[in-house]
């Protein structure tokens, strides 16, 4: 799991900067050897991307020539309702990125402020619920390993409790337990080789509590 972020919050659904593209090269050089060859460390069968330009570009720059399918998933979008974290209409993205399958993107995307987009609200309750939903979705899939290209805020506060600097990544396995019911929490465990500062060594080592820093439902103004 990995992320590319932007510093200018006013740019709608921004593209990667030149620095971001350079960081993608570092990601590619580090991770691709681990997922290719006769005995890969990770047998990746699918790449899931947040349907935002910077995450799609990251995925394609790092992994676009490996023959692995790309699928966009609204559940992995970033938390805030700032312009930089609000996506573009899917018809426009289809034209820009024909390599990506957008067929299964939630039709409500990119709405996350109206009642129809409630599951994507920038609130602690919504983001924690979404984190569990996307993990359940991953656990049901048949691929042995999946790369998810998402965003630092959502990954840290909603899914893993770990830090992600630009283009860094971490590797997780599902904790083997009896099949969870819909109300049971999905648990994951990070692999030893990324658990400190990430696969590239660019991220903070300390963990945070899920939900850390997220606005509660009343403070979000979207309940």
PDB file of C-alpha atoms in Angstrom:
ATOM      1  CA  UNK A   1       0.000   0.000   0.000  1.00  0.00           C
ATOM      2  CA  UNK A   2       1.325   3.400  -0.908  1.00  0.00           C
ATOM      3  CA  UNK A   3       0.509   7.002  -1.491  1.00  0.00           C
ATOM      4  CA  UNK A   4       1.307  10.184  -3.344  1.00  0.00           C
ATOM      5  CA  UNK A   5       0.107  13.428  -1.770  1.00  0.00           C
ATOM      6  CA  UNK A   6      -0.096  17.066  -2.825  1.00  0.00           C
ATOM      7  CA  UNK A   7       0.795  20.248  -0.904  1.00  0.00           C
ATOM      8  CA  UNK A   8      -1.536  22.711  -2.704  1.00  0.00           C
ATOM      9  CA  UNK A   9      -5.009  21.929  -1.409  1.00  0.00           C
ATOM     10  CA  UNK A  10      -6.762  24.262  -3.883  1.00  0.00           C
ATOM     11  CA  UNK A  11      -5.904  22.341  -7.071  1.00  0.00           C
ATOM     12  CA  UNK A  12      -8.842  20.143  -8.119  1.00  0.00           C
ATOM     13  CA  UNK A  13      -7.813  16.490  -8.492  1.00  0.00           C
ATOM     14  CA  UNK A  14      -4.187  17.386  -9.278  1.00  0.00           C
ATOM     15  CA  UNK A  15      -1.713  15.519 -11.417  1.00  0.00           C
ATOM     16  CA  UNK A  16       1.654  14.382 -10.113  1.00  0.00           C
ATOM     17  CA  UNK A  17       4.411  16.959  -9.862  1.00  0.00           C
ATOM     18  CA  UNK A  18       7.867  16.403 -11.336  1.00  0.00           C
ATOM     19  CA  UNK A  19       9.028  15.380  -7.866  1.00  0.00           C
ATOM     20  CA  UNK A  20       6.165  12.930  -7.596  1.00  0.00           C
ATOM     21  CA  UNK A  21       7.124  11.323 -10.892  1.00  0.00           C
ATOM     22  CA  UNK A  22      10.700  10.994  -9.693  1.00  0.00           C
ATOM     23  CA  UNK A  23       9.496   9.323  -6.507  1.00  0.00           C
ATOM     24  CA  UNK A  24       7.510   6.867  -8.623  1.00  0.00           C
ATOM     25  CA  UNK A  25      10.785   5.830 -10.272  1.00  0.00           C
ATOM     26  CA  UNK A  26      12.229   5.045  -6.836  1.00  0.00           C
ATOM     27  CA  UNK A  27       9.132   3.035  -5.992  1.00  0.00           C
ATOM     28  CA  UNK A  28       9.391   1.118  -9.240  1.00  0.00           C
ATOM     29  CA  UNK A  29      13.071   0.335  -8.795  1.00  0.00           C
ATOM     30  CA  UNK A  30      12.480  -0.940  -5.279  1.00  0.00           C
ATOM     31  CA  UNK A  31       9.204  -2.847  -5.544  1.00  0.00           C
ATOM     32  CA  UNK A  32       9.016  -4.233  -9.085  1.00  0.00           C
ATOM     33  CA  UNK A  33      11.883  -6.735  -8.546  1.00  0.00           C
ATOM     34  CA  UNK A  34       9.887  -8.127  -5.607  1.00  0.00           C
ATOM     35  CA  UNK A  35       6.790  -8.815  -7.719  1.00  0.00           C
ATOM     36  CA  UNK A  36       8.353 -10.069 -10.972  1.00  0.00           C
ATOM     37  CA  UNK A  37      10.639 -12.918 -12.006  1.00  0.00           C
ATOM     38  CA  UNK A  38      10.345 -16.692 -11.544  1.00  0.00           C
ATOM     39  CA  UNK A  39      10.121 -16.574  -7.719  1.00  0.00           C
ATOM     40  CA  UNK A  40       8.570 -13.248  -6.701  1.00  0.00           C
ATOM     41  CA  UNK A  41       8.204 -12.329  -3.048  1.00  0.00           C
ATOM     42  CA  UNK A  42       4.683 -11.111  -3.810  1.00  0.00           C
ATOM     43  CA  UNK A  43       2.503 -12.774  -6.473  1.00  0.00           C
ATOM     44  CA  UNK A  44       0.524  -9.689  -7.446  1.00  0.00           C
ATOM     45  CA  UNK A  45      -2.571 -10.361  -9.522  1.00  0.00           C
ATOM     46  CA  UNK A  46      -4.345  -6.998  -9.353  1.00  0.00           C
ATOM     47  CA  UNK A  47      -3.616  -3.308  -8.791  1.00  0.00           C
ATOM     48  CA  UNK A  48      -6.404  -1.314  -7.165  1.00  0.00           C
ATOM     49  CA  UNK A  49      -6.265   2.462  -7.419  1.00  0.00           C
ATOM     50  CA  UNK A  50      -8.127   5.332  -5.870  1.00  0.00           C
ATOM     51  CA  UNK A  51      -9.897   6.979  -8.852  1.00  0.00           C
ATOM     52  CA  UNK A  52      -7.896  10.184  -8.527  1.00  0.00           C
ATOM     53  CA  UNK A  53      -5.357  11.436 -11.028  1.00  0.00           C
ATOM     54  CA  UNK A  54      -2.314  11.356  -8.783  1.00  0.00           C
ATOM     55  CA  UNK A  55      -2.907   7.794  -7.611  1.00  0.00           C
ATOM     56  CA  UNK A  56      -3.718   6.543 -11.105  1.00  0.00           C
ATOM     57  CA  UNK A  57      -0.582   8.195 -12.483  1.00  0.00           C
ATOM     58  CA  UNK A  58       1.474   6.690  -9.657  1.00  0.00           C
ATOM     59  CA  UNK A  59       0.197   3.208 -10.402  1.00  0.00           C
ATOM     60  CA  UNK A  60       0.765   3.486 -14.134  1.00  0.00           C
ATOM     61  CA  UNK A  61       4.242   4.989 -13.837  1.00  0.00           C
ATOM     62  CA  UNK A  62       5.391   2.362 -11.352  1.00  0.00           C
ATOM     63  CA  UNK A  63       3.594  -0.738 -12.637  1.00  0.00           C
ATOM     64  CA  UNK A  64       1.982   0.101 -15.986  1.00  0.00           C
ATOM     65  CA  UNK A  65       4.060  -2.237 -18.165  1.00  0.00           C
ATOM     66  CA  UNK A  66       3.848  -5.380 -16.009  1.00  0.00           C
ATOM     67  CA  UNK A  67       0.678  -6.791 -17.569  1.00  0.00           C
ATOM     68  CA  UNK A  68      -1.215  -6.649 -14.269  1.00  0.00           C
ATOM     69  CA  UNK A  69      -4.826  -5.380 -14.492  1.00  0.00           C
ATOM     70  CA  UNK A  70      -5.764  -2.034 -12.940  1.00  0.00           C
ATOM     71  CA  UNK A  71      -9.105  -1.469 -11.237  1.00  0.00           C
ATOM     72  CA  UNK A  72     -10.380   1.825  -9.786  1.00  0.00           C
ATOM     73  CA  UNK A  73     -12.200   1.698  -6.451  1.00  0.00           C
ATOM     74  CA  UNK A  74     -13.942   4.688  -4.826  1.00  0.00           C
ATOM     75  CA  UNK A  75     -13.474   3.200  -1.369  1.00  0.00           C
ATOM     76  CA  UNK A  76      -9.761   4.025  -1.450  1.00  0.00           C
ATOM     77  CA  UNK A  77     -10.156   7.780  -2.106  1.00  0.00           C
ATOM     78  CA  UNK A  78      -8.722  10.393   0.272  1.00  0.00           C
ATOM     79  CA  UNK A  79     -10.616  11.697   3.289  1.00  0.00           C
ATOM     80  CA  UNK A  80     -11.069  15.452   2.992  1.00  0.00           C
ATOM     81  CA  UNK A  81     -13.454  17.499   0.878  1.00  0.00           C
ATOM     82  CA  UNK A  82     -10.712  19.914  -0.200  1.00  0.00           C
ATOM     83  CA  UNK A  83     -10.473  20.357  -4.004  1.00  0.00           C
ATOM     84  CA  UNK A  84      -7.229  18.357  -4.089  1.00  0.00           C
ATOM     85  CA  UNK A  85      -8.972  15.389  -2.459  1.00  0.00           C
ATOM     86  CA  UNK A  86     -12.129  15.488  -4.549  1.00  0.00           C
ATOM     87  CA  UNK A  87     -12.128  13.366  -7.683  1.00  0.00           C
ATOM     88  CA  UNK A  88     -13.103  14.017 -11.287  1.00  0.00           C
ATOM     89  CA  UNK A  89     -16.121  12.567 -13.115  1.00  0.00           C
ATOM     90  CA  UNK A  90     -15.524   9.002 -14.231  1.00  0.00           C
ATOM     91  CA  UNK A  91     -16.284   9.665 -17.951  1.00  0.00           C
ATOM     92  CA  UNK A  92     -13.364  12.105 -18.065  1.00  0.00           C
ATOM     93  CA  UNK A  93     -11.053   9.652 -16.321  1.00  0.00           C
ATOM     94  CA  UNK A  94     -11.971   6.846 -18.714  1.00  0.00           C
ATOM     95  CA  UNK A  95     -10.721   8.974 -21.606  1.00  0.00           C
ATOM     96  CA  UNK A  96      -7.510   9.955 -19.823  1.00  0.00           C
ATOM     97  CA  UNK A  97      -6.668   6.493 -18.502  1.00  0.00           C
ATOM     98  CA  UNK A  98      -7.990   3.742 -20.807  1.00  0.00           C
ATOM     99  CA  UNK A  99      -5.648   1.234 -19.103  1.00  0.00           C
ATOM    100  CA  UNK A 100      -7.763   1.357 -15.932  1.00  0.00           C
ATOM    101  CA  UNK A 101     -11.057  -0.479 -15.400  1.00  0.00           C
ATOM    102  CA  UNK A 102     -13.607   1.971 -13.984  1.00  0.00           C
ATOM    103  CA  UNK A 103     -16.598  -0.350 -14.394  1.00  0.00           C
ATOM    104  CA  UNK A 104     -17.000  -1.059 -10.686  1.00  0.00           C
ATOM    105  CA  UNK A 105     -16.546   2.461  -9.292  1.00  0.00           C
ATOM    106  CA  UNK A 106     -19.426   3.479  -7.042  1.00  0.00           C
ATOM    107  CA  UNK A 107     -21.758   5.613  -9.227  1.00  0.00           C
ATOM    108  CA  UNK A 108     -21.941   8.252  -6.484  1.00  0.00           C
ATOM    109  CA  UNK A 109     -18.237   9.100  -6.985  1.00  0.00           C
ATOM    110  CA  UNK A 110     -16.863  11.795  -6.637  1.00  0.00           C
ATOM    111  CA  UNK A 111     -19.652  13.020  -4.339  1.00  0.00           C
ATOM    112  CA  UNK A 112     -18.783  12.919  -0.639  1.00  0.00           C
ATOM    113  CA  UNK A 113     -20.841  15.797   0.744  1.00  0.00           C
ATOM    114  CA  UNK A 114     -24.476  14.986  -0.110  1.00  0.00           C
ATOM    115  CA  UNK A 115     -26.648  12.346   1.579  1.00  0.00           C
ATOM    116  CA  UNK A 116     -25.980  10.040  -1.386  1.00  0.00           C
ATOM    117  CA  UNK A 117     -22.238  10.162  -0.656  1.00  0.00           C
ATOM    118  CA  UNK A 118     -22.569   9.675   3.107  1.00  0.00           C
ATOM    119  CA  UNK A 119     -20.275   6.630   3.243  1.00  0.00           C
ATOM    120  CA  UNK A 120     -17.436   8.867   1.959  1.00  0.00           C
ATOM    121  CA  UNK A 121     -17.957  11.718   4.455  1.00  0.00           C
ATOM    122  CA  UNK A 122     -14.903  13.204   6.131  1.00  0.00           C
ATOM    123  CA  UNK A 123     -15.895  12.014   9.594  1.00  0.00           C
ATOM    124  CA  UNK A 124     -14.348   9.527  11.977  1.00  0.00           C
ATOM    125  CA  UNK A 125     -17.313   7.184  11.869  1.00  0.00           C
ATOM    126  CA  UNK A 126     -17.530   7.159   8.063  1.00  0.00           C
ATOM    127  CA  UNK A 127     -13.797   6.762   7.459  1.00  0.00           C
ATOM    128  CA  UNK A 128     -13.351   3.933   9.961  1.00  0.00           C
ATOM    129  CA  UNK A 129     -16.350   2.142   8.472  1.00  0.00           C
ATOM    130  CA  UNK A 130     -14.969   2.635   4.968  1.00  0.00           C
ATOM    131  CA  UNK A 131     -11.587   1.287   6.063  1.00  0.00           C
ATOM    132  CA  UNK A 132     -13.192  -1.915   7.249  1.00  0.00           C
ATOM    133  CA  UNK A 133     -15.319  -2.174   4.118  1.00  0.00           C
ATOM    134  CA  UNK A 134     -12.339  -1.992   1.757  1.00  0.00           C
ATOM    135  CA  UNK A 135     -10.421  -4.542   3.840  1.00  0.00           C
ATOM    136  CA  UNK A 136     -13.357  -6.954   3.683  1.00  0.00           C
ATOM    137  CA  UNK A 137     -13.466  -6.440  -0.061  1.00  0.00           C
ATOM    138  CA  UNK A 138      -9.748  -7.245  -0.374  1.00  0.00           C
ATOM    139  CA  UNK A 139     -10.068 -10.336   1.792  1.00  0.00           C
ATOM    140  CA  UNK A 140     -12.818 -11.742  -0.437  1.00  0.00           C
ATOM    141  CA  UNK A 141     -10.755 -11.461  -3.617  1.00  0.00           C
ATOM    142  CA  UNK A 142      -9.047 -14.450  -5.171  1.00  0.00           C
ATOM    143  CA  UNK A 143      -5.632 -12.902  -5.965  1.00  0.00           C
ATOM    144  CA  UNK A 144      -2.700 -13.954  -3.783  1.00  0.00           C
ATOM    145  CA  UNK A 145      -1.433 -10.376  -3.476  1.00  0.00           C
ATOM    146  CA  UNK A 146      -2.905  -7.010  -4.443  1.00  0.00           C
ATOM    147  CA  UNK A 147      -1.231  -3.630  -4.698  1.00  0.00           C
ATOM    148  CA  UNK A 148      -3.415  -0.755  -3.505  1.00  0.00           C
ATOM    149  CA  UNK A 149      -2.465   2.771  -4.535  1.00  0.00           C
ATOM    150  CA  UNK A 150      -4.283   5.049  -2.126  1.00  0.00           C
ATOM    151  CA  UNK A 151      -3.646   8.122   0.049  1.00  0.00           C
ATOM    152  CA  UNK A 152      -1.659   8.732   3.207  1.00  0.00           C
ATOM    153  CA  UNK A 153      -4.494  10.159   5.303  1.00  0.00           C
ATOM    154  CA  UNK A 154      -6.962   7.380   4.581  1.00  0.00           C
ATOM    155  CA  UNK A 155      -4.391   4.613   4.877  1.00  0.00           C
ATOM    156  CA  UNK A 156      -3.019   5.928   8.154  1.00  0.00           C
ATOM    157  CA  UNK A 157      -6.197   6.935  10.005  1.00  0.00           C
ATOM    158  CA  UNK A 158      -8.744   4.637   8.380  1.00  0.00           C
ATOM    159  CA  UNK A 159      -6.986   1.385   7.507  1.00  0.00           C
ATOM    160  CA  UNK A 160      -3.537   0.584   8.908  1.00  0.00           C
ATOM    161  CA  UNK A 161      -2.496   3.047  11.629  1.00  0.00           C
ATOM    162  CA  UNK A 162       0.855   3.508   9.879  1.00  0.00           C
ATOM    163  CA  UNK A 163       2.555   6.491   8.216  1.00  0.00           C
ATOM    164  CA  UNK A 164       3.161   6.779   4.463  1.00  0.00           C
ATOM    165  CA  UNK A 165       5.386   9.414   2.934  1.00  0.00           C
ATOM    166  CA  UNK A 166       5.140  10.148  -0.788  1.00  0.00           C
ATOM    167  CA  UNK A 167       5.444   6.933  -2.861  1.00  0.00           C
ATOM    168  CA  UNK A 168       6.489   4.798   0.107  1.00  0.00           C
ATOM    169  CA  UNK A 169       4.752   1.486   0.675  1.00  0.00           C
ATOM    170  CA  UNK A 170       4.006  -1.140   3.302  1.00  0.00           C
ATOM    171  CA  UNK A 171       3.070  -4.807   3.005  1.00  0.00           C
ATOM    172  CA  UNK A 172       0.350  -6.470   5.079  1.00  0.00           C
ATOM    173  CA  UNK A 173      -1.225  -9.886   5.482  1.00  0.00           C
ATOM    174  CA  UNK A 174      -4.646 -10.670   6.852  1.00  0.00           C
ATOM    175  CA  UNK A 175      -4.555 -12.182  10.314  1.00  0.00           C
ATOM    176  CA  UNK A 176      -5.705 -15.786  10.087  1.00  0.00           C
ATOM    177  CA  UNK A 177      -8.849 -16.051  12.150  1.00  0.00           C
ATOM    178  CA  UNK A 178     -12.184 -17.718  11.700  1.00  0.00           C
ATOM    179  CA  UNK A 179     -14.272 -16.103   9.001  1.00  0.00           C
ATOM    180  CA  UNK A 180     -15.510 -12.753  10.246  1.00  0.00           C
ATOM    181  CA  UNK A 181     -19.148 -11.898  10.165  1.00  0.00           C
ATOM    182  CA  UNK A 182     -20.206  -8.545   8.787  1.00  0.00           C
ATOM    183  CA  UNK A 183     -19.961  -7.056  12.265  1.00  0.00           C
ATOM    184  CA  UNK A 184     -16.526  -8.452  13.072  1.00  0.00           C
ATOM    185  CA  UNK A 185     -13.353  -6.421  12.646  1.00  0.00           C
ATOM    186  CA  UNK A 186     -10.940  -7.401   9.865  1.00  0.00           C
ATOM    187  CA  UNK A 187      -7.374  -7.486  11.199  1.00  0.00           C
ATOM    188  CA  UNK A 188      -4.104  -7.112   9.309  1.00  0.00           C
ATOM    189  CA  UNK A 189      -0.454  -7.538  10.259  1.00  0.00           C
ATOM    190  CA  UNK A 190       2.475  -5.752   8.640  1.00  0.00           C
ATOM    191  CA  UNK A 191       5.413  -7.747   7.351  1.00  0.00           C
ATOM    192  CA  UNK A 192       8.724  -7.309   9.120  1.00  0.00           C
ATOM    193  CA  UNK A 193      10.569  -5.841   6.123  1.00  0.00           C
ATOM    194  CA  UNK A 194       8.373  -2.729   5.956  1.00  0.00           C
ATOM    195  CA  UNK A 195       7.277  -2.388   9.585  1.00  0.00           C
ATOM    196  CA  UNK A 196       9.764   0.291  10.603  1.00  0.00           C
ATOM    197  CA  UNK A 197      10.044   3.090   8.057  1.00  0.00           C
ATOM    198  CA  UNK A 198       8.267   1.567   5.060  1.00  0.00           C
ATOM    199  CA  UNK A 199       9.607  -0.288   2.038  1.00  0.00           C
ATOM    200  CA  UNK A 200      11.569   2.723   0.837  1.00  0.00           C
ATOM    201  CA  UNK A 201      12.566   3.815   4.336  1.00  0.00           C
ATOM    202  CA  UNK A 202      10.923   7.215   3.920  1.00  0.00           C
ATOM    203  CA  UNK A 203       8.097   7.003   6.466  1.00  0.00           C
ATOM    204  CA  UNK A 204       7.751   7.551  10.206  1.00  0.00           C
ATOM    205  CA  UNK A 205       8.151   4.384  12.239  1.00  0.00           C
ATOM    206  CA  UNK A 206       5.640   5.070  14.996  1.00  0.00           C
ATOM    207  CA  UNK A 207       2.108   3.733  14.719  1.00  0.00           C
ATOM    208  CA  UNK A 208      -1.042   5.773  15.382  1.00  0.00           C
ATOM    209  CA  UNK A 209      -4.455   4.759  16.615  1.00  0.00           C
ATOM    210  CA  UNK A 210      -7.060   4.277  13.907  1.00  0.00           C
ATOM    211  CA  UNK A 211      -9.237   7.366  13.749  1.00  0.00           C
ATOM    212  CA  UNK A 212      -6.422   9.603  14.999  1.00  0.00           C
ATOM    213  CA  UNK A 213      -6.964  13.216  13.946  1.00  0.00           C
ATOM    214  CA  UNK A 214     -10.283  12.589  12.230  1.00  0.00           C
ATOM    215  CA  UNK A 215     -13.200  14.940  12.925  1.00  0.00           C
ATOM    216  CA  UNK A 216     -16.140  13.451  14.758  1.00  0.00           C
ATOM    217  CA  UNK A 217     -19.487  13.407  13.025  1.00  0.00           C
ATOM    218  CA  UNK A 218     -20.699  16.716  14.487  1.00  0.00           C
ATOM    219  CA  UNK A 219     -17.422  18.534  13.861  1.00  0.00           C
ATOM    220  CA  UNK A 220     -17.358  17.383  10.234  1.00  0.00           C
ATOM    221  CA  UNK A 221     -20.540  19.308   9.495  1.00  0.00           C
ATOM    222  CA  UNK A 222     -21.686  16.500   7.206  1.00  0.00           C
ATOM    223  CA  UNK A 223     -23.828  14.360   9.502  1.00  0.00           C
TER     224      UNK A 223
END
